[in-house]
């Protein structure tokens, strides 16, 4: 099947080969089924098929099992005989063991190359979803992003966003008249949610160097597409971060890739495991965005495959975009389960020779009801299919083997060292320092002016003019004392005593004559 990816054998005796046409692989798909029914193995064999046809793949490894894609299967494996028997039964004549080119990624940078993006690239919508913000809090976050654009403040990492929120809080009275009401309670709530996300390890996802999407679409020297495996076992402890990251990556592909129409084969296939996490408690605006991406991204050569336990986990508006389907067993223990089973069966093209609802309930592990798009995009007739065995190792690899794959990666060393550019945090700190310096200089100038005024006042107090006025007062005081003394003397002279003195003096003068 040169123009298709071999999925398995269908029909009465399982010799009717079931394949996924490469030309329709960008029309998305669904892999569904209860836990333990074989969804992960189906995902693994599809990733192998795409890689062998030169199509890069992205897949999240929730349980650690998909790491085995990097290593060839072996005859010593416990299921070797069962694999060989199944390959013969479904006519998989060229079945061989082989490993595939793998690039390991990890948001936390421990089990693969770190993946980062900037806060600005994440955007307020997805960041609000990630933080679980209310409508009012999301409004404040939108104001912060708009303000950053208006002020030329790059928001690259958490410290940039925190610094921006502090600045918004300090200037909210002025900003509210321009951008709308900014409640301090909303800013406080956002800051607390950032702290929670940081405690979960999410802060490391924001920063630089940011992911280059071209690094997700590489091929090896033999022309096989590289399989990008995201280590998600630890990431699943923060399910909101996991779902938001995958949606961000899907949105980035949608925004950045050019239109190419319907290519002969996809340029990338994206598997969204545990897809129900994307839609749990998601606001309508977010679901609308997923629907838009699913509807339009196919013309950019990207196929999206949702992997979940029940088709009902995916909204109908999105489910209607998924043309290629692999339905593993659904368990019907309750009335709700039976209703979901019946609805799932009704989405398949009828097969007169197959009771689809019964088949979905009864298929065993490694078996599924499949329906792939045929020529002109027509849904294929539902078939009960034995899924082909994987060529790569089934199950995880050793930590040393993973480390060797990471070291030999063409991306080794590109993302490992974080960079910290001059951005909003530093710019706002520079502004604060400049404002403090300006305030200090103004205070010094004011102090100097006050000192000059004080000296001027002191100089006026002890000037010559003031000394002259002081001498005049002294002269007037002396004159006053002299006048009083003269009056006293004259009074005494005109009195009895005065007359006696005068007579004595005159008598003395004329006595000798």
mmCIF file of C-alpha atoms in Angstrom, residues 25-342:
data_model
loop_
_atom_site.group_PDB
_atom_site.id
_atom_site.type_symbol
_atom_site.label_atom_id
_atom_site.label_comp_id
_atom_site.label_asym_id
_atom_site.label_seq_id
_atom_site.Cartn_x
_atom_site.Cartn_y
_atom_site.Cartn_z
ATOM 1 C CA UNK A 25 -4.578 11.868 6.195
ATOM 2 C CA UNK A 26 -4.807 15.642 6.701
ATOM 3 C CA UNK A 27 -8.569 15.321 7.142
ATOM 4 C CA UNK A 28 -8.061 14.348 10.754
ATOM 5 C CA UNK A 29 -9.138 11.321 12.704
ATOM 6 C CA UNK A 30 -10.228 9.705 15.945
ATOM 7 C CA UNK A 31 -8.810 6.832 17.968
ATOM 8 C CA UNK A 32 -11.238 5.886 20.734
ATOM 9 C CA UNK A 33 -11.776 3.051 23.152
ATOM 10 C CA UNK A 34 -11.862 2.066 26.792
ATOM 11 C CA UNK A 35 -8.702 1.744 28.863
ATOM 12 C CA UNK A 36 -6.660 -1.333 27.973
ATOM 13 C CA UNK A 37 -8.221 -1.962 24.563
ATOM 14 C CA UNK A 38 -5.141 -1.113 22.499
ATOM 15 C CA UNK A 39 -5.372 2.607 21.671
ATOM 16 C CA UNK A 40 -1.689 3.201 22.431
ATOM 17 C CA UNK A 41 -0.548 0.397 20.105
ATOM 18 C CA UNK A 42 -2.768 1.773 17.328
ATOM 19 C CA UNK A 43 -1.244 5.179 17.847
ATOM 20 C CA UNK A 44 2.224 3.605 17.736
ATOM 21 C CA UNK A 45 1.695 1.725 14.465
ATOM 22 C CA UNK A 46 0.176 4.802 12.831
ATOM 23 C CA UNK A 47 3.188 6.890 13.901
ATOM 24 C CA UNK A 48 5.455 4.221 12.398
ATOM 25 C CA UNK A 49 3.513 4.252 9.140
ATOM 26 C CA UNK A 50 3.646 8.025 8.791
ATOM 27 C CA UNK A 51 7.352 8.148 9.630
ATOM 28 C CA UNK A 52 8.140 5.439 7.068
ATOM 29 C CA UNK A 53 6.369 7.559 4.416
ATOM 30 C CA UNK A 54 8.434 10.637 5.276
ATOM 31 C CA UNK A 55 5.767 12.385 7.368
ATOM 32 C CA UNK A 56 6.912 13.925 10.697
ATOM 33 C CA UNK A 57 4.739 13.111 13.692
ATOM 34 C CA UNK A 58 4.044 14.732 17.054
ATOM 35 C CA UNK A 59 2.654 12.615 19.874
ATOM 36 C CA UNK A 60 2.346 12.977 23.641
ATOM 37 C CA UNK A 61 3.590 9.978 25.611
ATOM 38 C CA UNK A 62 1.235 9.909 28.573
ATOM 39 C CA UNK A 63 2.347 6.555 30.015
ATOM 40 C CA UNK A 64 5.939 6.364 28.782
ATOM 41 C CA UNK A 65 5.168 3.461 26.424
ATOM 42 C CA UNK A 66 5.676 5.327 23.149
ATOM 43 C CA UNK A 67 9.376 5.846 23.844
ATOM 44 C CA UNK A 68 9.781 2.352 22.407
ATOM 45 C CA UNK A 69 9.389 3.864 18.930
ATOM 46 C CA UNK A 70 13.081 4.767 19.133
ATOM 47 C CA UNK A 71 14.131 1.119 19.455
ATOM 48 C CA UNK A 72 13.626 -1.894 17.231
ATOM 49 C CA UNK A 73 11.446 -4.745 18.415
ATOM 50 C CA UNK A 74 13.145 -8.110 18.927
ATOM 51 C CA UNK A 75 12.517 -11.802 18.655
ATOM 52 C CA UNK A 76 13.136 -12.084 22.389
ATOM 53 C CA UNK A 77 10.017 -10.122 23.211
ATOM 54 C CA UNK A 78 7.346 -12.134 24.996
ATOM 55 C CA UNK A 79 4.723 -11.370 22.338
ATOM 56 C CA UNK A 80 7.011 -12.149 19.405
ATOM 57 C CA UNK A 81 5.205 -15.324 18.379
ATOM 58 C CA UNK A 82 1.797 -13.624 18.621
ATOM 59 C CA UNK A 83 3.053 -10.746 16.481
ATOM 60 C CA UNK A 84 4.379 -13.036 13.791
ATOM 61 C CA UNK A 85 1.145 -15.027 13.779
ATOM 62 C CA UNK A 86 -0.984 -11.889 13.453
ATOM 63 C CA UNK A 87 1.229 -10.477 10.680
ATOM 64 C CA UNK A 88 0.713 -13.673 8.700
ATOM 65 C CA UNK A 89 -3.010 -13.701 9.347
ATOM 66 C CA UNK A 90 -3.594 -10.171 8.011
ATOM 67 C CA UNK A 91 -1.177 -10.521 5.076
ATOM 68 C CA UNK A 92 1.539 -8.227 6.484
ATOM 69 C CA UNK A 93 4.194 -9.972 4.430
ATOM 70 C CA UNK A 94 6.951 -7.377 4.772
ATOM 71 C CA UNK A 95 6.697 -7.183 8.558
ATOM 72 C CA UNK A 96 10.111 -6.596 10.123
ATOM 73 C CA UNK A 97 11.401 -5.153 13.387
ATOM 74 C CA UNK A 98 12.920 -1.691 13.193
ATOM 75 C CA UNK A 99 13.330 1.483 15.209
ATOM 76 C CA UNK A 100 12.404 4.955 14.013
ATOM 77 C CA UNK A 101 14.009 8.404 14.220
ATOM 78 C CA UNK A 102 12.750 10.000 17.416
ATOM 79 C CA UNK A 103 13.156 13.417 19.019
ATOM 80 C CA UNK A 104 12.324 13.529 22.707
ATOM 81 C CA UNK A 105 10.784 16.693 24.202
ATOM 82 C CA UNK A 106 9.889 17.636 27.750
ATOM 83 C CA UNK A 107 8.347 20.850 29.084
ATOM 84 C CA UNK A 108 10.416 20.370 32.239
ATOM 85 C CA UNK A 109 13.620 19.572 30.344
ATOM 86 C CA UNK A 110 14.323 16.322 32.184
ATOM 87 C CA UNK A 111 13.365 13.605 29.677
ATOM 88 C CA UNK A 112 13.976 15.492 26.453
ATOM 89 C CA UNK A 113 14.788 18.824 24.885
ATOM 90 C CA UNK A 114 13.043 21.669 26.734
ATOM 91 C CA UNK A 115 10.068 23.262 25.022
ATOM 92 C CA UNK A 116 9.510 26.941 25.677
ATOM 93 C CA UNK A 117 7.357 29.718 24.388
ATOM 94 C CA UNK A 118 6.969 33.316 25.443
ATOM 95 C CA UNK A 119 4.032 34.616 27.439
ATOM 96 C CA UNK A 120 3.229 36.959 24.549
ATOM 97 C CA UNK A 121 3.045 34.050 22.095
ATOM 98 C CA UNK A 122 0.744 32.128 24.417
ATOM 99 C CA UNK A 123 -1.653 35.079 24.407
ATOM 100 C CA UNK A 124 -4.316 36.129 26.926
ATOM 101 C CA UNK A 125 -6.975 33.628 25.788
ATOM 102 C CA UNK A 126 -4.928 30.472 26.299
ATOM 103 C CA UNK A 127 -3.169 31.895 29.350
ATOM 104 C CA UNK A 128 -6.540 32.648 30.942
ATOM 105 C CA UNK A 129 -7.572 29.062 30.231
ATOM 106 C CA UNK A 130 -4.320 27.803 31.706
ATOM 107 C CA UNK A 131 -4.770 29.867 34.875
ATOM 108 C CA UNK A 132 -8.498 29.198 35.162
ATOM 109 C CA UNK A 133 -9.402 32.891 35.315
ATOM 110 C CA UNK A 134 -12.870 34.354 35.578
ATOM 111 C CA UNK A 135 -14.241 36.690 32.927
ATOM 112 C CA UNK A 136 -13.312 39.789 34.949
ATOM 113 C CA UNK A 137 -9.794 38.496 35.602
ATOM 114 C CA UNK A 138 -9.373 37.629 31.939
ATOM 115 C CA UNK A 139 -10.368 41.207 31.133
ATOM 116 C CA UNK A 140 -7.586 42.560 33.331
ATOM 117 C CA UNK A 141 -5.123 40.184 31.702
ATOM 118 C CA UNK A 142 -6.192 41.454 28.279
ATOM 119 C CA UNK A 143 -5.578 45.012 29.464
ATOM 120 C CA UNK A 144 -2.083 44.021 30.622
ATOM 121 C CA UNK A 145 -1.278 42.495 27.219
ATOM 122 C CA UNK A 146 -2.654 45.540 25.384
ATOM 123 C CA UNK A 147 -0.667 47.847 27.634
ATOM 124 C CA UNK A 148 2.500 45.858 26.959
ATOM 125 C CA UNK A 149 1.972 46.331 23.223
ATOM 126 C CA UNK A 150 1.287 50.055 23.588
ATOM 127 C CA UNK A 151 4.310 50.623 25.826
ATOM 128 C CA UNK A 152 6.703 48.377 23.868
ATOM 129 C CA UNK A 153 7.219 45.960 26.774
ATOM 130 C CA UNK A 154 8.062 42.384 25.619
ATOM 131 C CA UNK A 155 6.433 39.785 27.908
ATOM 132 C CA UNK A 156 8.699 36.770 27.623
ATOM 133 C CA UNK A 157 8.540 34.945 30.946
ATOM 134 C CA UNK A 158 6.778 34.908 34.305
ATOM 135 C CA UNK A 159 8.867 37.656 35.866
ATOM 136 C CA UNK A 160 7.954 39.937 32.973
ATOM 137 C CA UNK A 161 4.259 39.270 33.520
ATOM 138 C CA UNK A 162 4.561 39.748 37.273
ATOM 139 C CA UNK A 163 6.419 43.036 36.850
ATOM 140 C CA UNK A 164 3.770 44.208 34.397
ATOM 141 C CA UNK A 165 0.937 43.307 36.779
ATOM 142 C CA UNK A 166 2.642 45.194 39.630
ATOM 143 C CA UNK A 167 3.028 48.234 37.380
ATOM 144 C CA UNK A 168 -0.628 48.005 36.336
ATOM 145 C CA UNK A 169 -1.658 47.781 39.994
ATOM 146 C CA UNK A 170 0.380 50.837 40.958
ATOM 147 C CA UNK A 171 -1.044 52.879 38.073
ATOM 148 C CA UNK A 172 -4.560 51.408 37.917
ATOM 149 C CA UNK A 173 -6.275 54.728 38.691
ATOM 150 C CA UNK A 174 -4.769 56.333 35.600
ATOM 151 C CA UNK A 175 -5.031 53.229 33.424
ATOM 152 C CA UNK A 176 -8.680 52.581 34.307
ATOM 153 C CA UNK A 177 -9.744 55.783 32.571
ATOM 154 C CA UNK A 178 -7.986 54.630 29.399
ATOM 155 C CA UNK A 179 -8.478 50.848 29.274
ATOM 156 C CA UNK A 180 -11.412 50.178 31.587
ATOM 157 C CA UNK A 181 -11.905 49.324 35.241
ATOM 158 C CA UNK A 182 -8.969 47.491 36.835
ATOM 159 C CA UNK A 183 -9.866 45.934 40.167
ATOM 160 C CA UNK A 184 -6.974 45.219 42.553
ATOM 161 C CA UNK A 185 -8.734 41.984 43.566
ATOM 162 C CA UNK A 186 -8.474 40.717 39.977
ATOM 163 C CA UNK A 187 -4.765 41.500 39.839
ATOM 164 C CA UNK A 188 -4.257 39.681 43.131
ATOM 165 C CA UNK A 189 -6.154 36.633 41.851
ATOM 166 C CA UNK A 190 -4.016 36.478 38.691
ATOM 167 C CA UNK A 191 -0.834 36.707 40.745
ATOM 168 C CA UNK A 192 -1.976 33.847 42.988
ATOM 169 C CA UNK A 193 -2.789 31.651 39.978
ATOM 170 C CA UNK A 194 0.654 32.371 38.557
ATOM 171 C CA UNK A 195 2.155 31.191 41.830
ATOM 172 C CA UNK A 196 0.168 27.935 41.690
ATOM 173 C CA UNK A 197 1.288 27.290 38.112
ATOM 174 C CA UNK A 198 4.886 28.038 39.051
ATOM 175 C CA UNK A 199 4.680 25.543 41.923
ATOM 176 C CA UNK A 200 3.548 22.946 39.365
ATOM 177 C CA UNK A 201 6.663 23.628 37.294
ATOM 178 C CA UNK A 202 4.844 25.552 34.572
ATOM 179 C CA UNK A 203 7.084 28.629 34.796
ATOM 180 C CA UNK A 204 9.848 26.794 32.961
ATOM 181 C CA UNK A 205 7.638 26.562 29.883
ATOM 182 C CA UNK A 206 7.761 30.334 29.425
ATOM 183 C CA UNK A 207 10.956 31.914 28.169
ATOM 184 C CA UNK A 208 13.548 31.685 25.448
ATOM 185 C CA UNK A 209 14.801 30.187 23.230
ATOM 186 C CA UNK A 210 11.246 29.628 22.022
ATOM 187 C CA UNK A 211 10.351 26.535 20.023
ATOM 188 C CA UNK A 212 11.032 26.752 16.294
ATOM 189 C CA UNK A 213 8.192 24.891 14.568
ATOM 190 C CA UNK A 214 10.529 23.812 11.782
ATOM 191 C CA UNK A 215 12.290 21.609 14.347
ATOM 192 C CA UNK A 216 9.068 19.626 14.652
ATOM 193 C CA UNK A 217 9.031 18.801 10.946
ATOM 194 C CA UNK A 218 12.425 17.220 10.340
ATOM 195 C CA UNK A 219 13.331 14.046 8.459
ATOM 196 C CA UNK A 220 16.364 11.808 8.875
ATOM 197 C CA UNK A 221 19.011 11.013 6.268
ATOM 198 C CA UNK A 222 16.884 8.166 4.909
ATOM 199 C CA UNK A 223 13.916 10.482 4.356
ATOM 200 C CA UNK A 224 11.850 9.118 7.234
ATOM 201 C CA UNK A 225 9.850 11.630 9.222
ATOM 202 C CA UNK A 226 11.084 12.225 12.740
ATOM 203 C CA UNK A 227 8.647 11.257 15.493
ATOM 204 C CA UNK A 228 8.462 14.000 18.126
ATOM 205 C CA UNK A 229 7.583 12.440 21.473
ATOM 206 C CA UNK A 230 6.547 14.694 24.328
ATOM 207 C CA UNK A 231 7.235 13.163 27.743
ATOM 208 C CA UNK A 232 3.837 13.701 29.368
ATOM 209 C CA UNK A 233 3.819 11.256 32.287
ATOM 210 C CA UNK A 234 4.833 13.999 34.729
ATOM 211 C CA UNK A 235 3.013 16.697 32.783
ATOM 212 C CA UNK A 236 -0.292 14.870 33.298
ATOM 213 C CA UNK A 237 -0.161 15.868 36.966
ATOM 214 C CA UNK A 238 -1.046 19.335 35.699
ATOM 215 C CA UNK A 239 -3.752 18.410 33.146
ATOM 216 C CA UNK A 240 -4.684 22.010 32.410
ATOM 217 C CA UNK A 241 -1.077 22.793 31.481
ATOM 218 C CA UNK A 242 -0.940 19.669 29.305
ATOM 219 C CA UNK A 243 -4.117 20.522 27.387
ATOM 220 C CA UNK A 244 -3.238 24.199 27.025
ATOM 221 C CA UNK A 245 0.235 23.416 25.737
ATOM 222 C CA UNK A 246 -1.057 21.068 23.043
ATOM 223 C CA UNK A 247 -3.704 23.547 22.002
ATOM 224 C CA UNK A 248 -1.066 26.288 21.880
ATOM 225 C CA UNK A 249 1.144 24.112 19.669
ATOM 226 C CA UNK A 250 -1.776 23.355 17.377
ATOM 227 C CA UNK A 251 -2.661 27.057 17.221
ATOM 228 C CA UNK A 252 0.937 27.988 16.408
ATOM 229 C CA UNK A 253 0.958 25.518 13.527
ATOM 230 C CA UNK A 254 -2.286 27.025 12.299
ATOM 231 C CA UNK A 255 -0.962 30.591 12.541
ATOM 232 C CA UNK A 256 2.531 30.047 11.153
ATOM 233 C CA UNK A 257 2.231 27.478 8.369
ATOM 234 C CA UNK A 258 1.305 28.640 4.852
ATOM 235 C CA UNK A 259 -1.672 27.326 2.913
ATOM 236 C CA UNK A 260 -0.860 24.422 0.605
ATOM 237 C CA UNK A 261 -4.309 22.974 -0.126
ATOM 238 C CA UNK A 262 -4.613 19.174 -0.124
ATOM 239 C CA UNK A 263 -1.083 17.750 -0.480
ATOM 240 C CA UNK A 264 -0.181 14.225 -1.542
ATOM 241 C CA UNK A 265 0.795 13.570 2.046
ATOM 242 C CA UNK A 266 0.672 15.653 5.233
ATOM 243 C CA UNK A 267 3.604 17.809 6.258
ATOM 244 C CA UNK A 268 2.889 16.883 9.898
ATOM 245 C CA UNK A 269 0.516 14.612 11.801
ATOM 246 C CA UNK A 270 -0.465 15.665 15.310
ATOM 247 C CA UNK A 271 -1.819 13.132 17.841
ATOM 248 C CA UNK A 272 -3.731 14.672 20.757
ATOM 249 C CA UNK A 273 -3.812 11.962 23.447
ATOM 250 C CA UNK A 274 -6.240 12.259 26.392
ATOM 251 C CA UNK A 275 -8.216 14.692 24.247
ATOM 252 C CA UNK A 276 -11.042 14.965 26.772
ATOM 253 C CA UNK A 277 -8.771 17.180 28.889
ATOM 254 C CA UNK A 278 -8.951 19.807 26.183
ATOM 255 C CA UNK A 279 -12.733 20.082 26.385
ATOM 256 C CA UNK A 280 -13.400 19.554 30.103
ATOM 257 C CA UNK A 281 -14.960 22.769 31.459
ATOM 258 C CA UNK A 282 -13.676 24.639 28.408
ATOM 259 C CA UNK A 283 -15.441 27.943 27.655
ATOM 260 C CA UNK A 284 -17.321 28.233 24.381
ATOM 261 C CA UNK A 285 -14.776 30.639 22.921
ATOM 262 C CA UNK A 286 -12.076 27.996 23.377
ATOM 263 C CA UNK A 287 -14.159 25.218 21.814
ATOM 264 C CA UNK A 288 -14.909 27.538 18.912
ATOM 265 C CA UNK A 289 -11.187 28.062 18.449
ATOM 266 C CA UNK A 290 -10.519 24.301 18.400
ATOM 267 C CA UNK A 291 -13.279 23.848 15.838
ATOM 268 C CA UNK A 292 -11.819 26.629 13.691
ATOM 269 C CA UNK A 293 -8.337 25.127 13.833
ATOM 270 C CA UNK A 294 -9.614 21.628 13.054
ATOM 271 C CA UNK A 295 -11.619 22.916 10.107
ATOM 272 C CA UNK A 296 -8.928 25.077 8.531
ATOM 273 C CA UNK A 297 -5.574 23.561 9.454
ATOM 274 C CA UNK A 298 -5.987 20.660 7.012
ATOM 275 C CA UNK A 299 -5.362 23.090 4.137
ATOM 276 C CA UNK A 300 -1.969 23.746 5.723
ATOM 277 C CA UNK A 301 -1.050 20.080 5.457
ATOM 278 C CA UNK A 302 -1.518 19.137 9.116
ATOM 279 C CA UNK A 303 -3.570 16.144 10.191
ATOM 280 C CA UNK A 304 -4.948 16.113 13.750
ATOM 281 C CA UNK A 305 -5.913 12.855 15.467
ATOM 282 C CA UNK A 306 -7.774 12.934 18.765
ATOM 283 C CA UNK A 307 -7.195 9.985 21.114
ATOM 284 C CA UNK A 308 -9.744 9.497 23.877
ATOM 285 C CA UNK A 309 -11.831 6.888 25.645
ATOM 286 C CA UNK A 310 -15.215 7.811 24.234
ATOM 287 C CA UNK A 311 -16.199 9.721 21.094
ATOM 288 C CA UNK A 312 -18.646 11.633 23.286
ATOM 289 C CA UNK A 313 -15.632 13.320 24.908
ATOM 290 C CA UNK A 314 -15.250 15.386 21.731
ATOM 291 C CA UNK A 315 -17.869 18.059 20.930
ATOM 292 C CA UNK A 316 -20.014 17.304 17.895
ATOM 293 C CA UNK A 317 -18.736 20.388 16.068
ATOM 294 C CA UNK A 318 -15.210 18.964 16.268
ATOM 295 C CA UNK A 319 -16.189 15.305 15.905
ATOM 296 C CA UNK A 320 -17.767 16.089 12.559
ATOM 297 C CA UNK A 321 -14.349 17.097 11.221
ATOM 298 C CA UNK A 322 -12.745 13.701 12.001
ATOM 299 C CA UNK A 323 -13.008 11.551 8.883
ATOM 300 C CA UNK A 324 -10.624 8.652 9.693
ATOM 301 C CA UNK A 325 -11.719 6.548 12.658
ATOM 302 C CA UNK A 326 -10.433 3.644 14.694
ATOM 303 C CA UNK A 327 -12.917 2.593 17.357
ATOM 304 C CA UNK A 328 -11.696 0.123 19.955
ATOM 305 C CA UNK A 329 -14.046 -1.542 22.416
ATOM 306 C CA UNK A 330 -16.499 0.523 24.440
ATOM 307 C CA UNK A 331 -17.838 -0.889 27.681
ATOM 308 C CA UNK A 332 -21.580 -0.555 28.247
ATOM 309 C CA UNK A 333 -22.137 -1.027 31.976
ATOM 310 C CA UNK A 334 -24.727 1.717 32.444
ATOM 311 C CA UNK A 335 -27.627 3.213 30.502
ATOM 312 C CA UNK A 336 -25.442 6.194 29.717
ATOM 313 C CA UNK A 337 -22.701 3.893 28.383
ATOM 314 C CA UNK A 338 -25.215 2.081 26.154
ATOM 315 C CA UNK A 339 -26.457 5.378 24.779
ATOM 316 C CA UNK A 340 -22.885 6.470 24.039
ATOM 317 C CA UNK A 341 -22.213 3.134 22.343
ATOM 318 C CA UNK A 342 -25.297 3.469 20.174
#
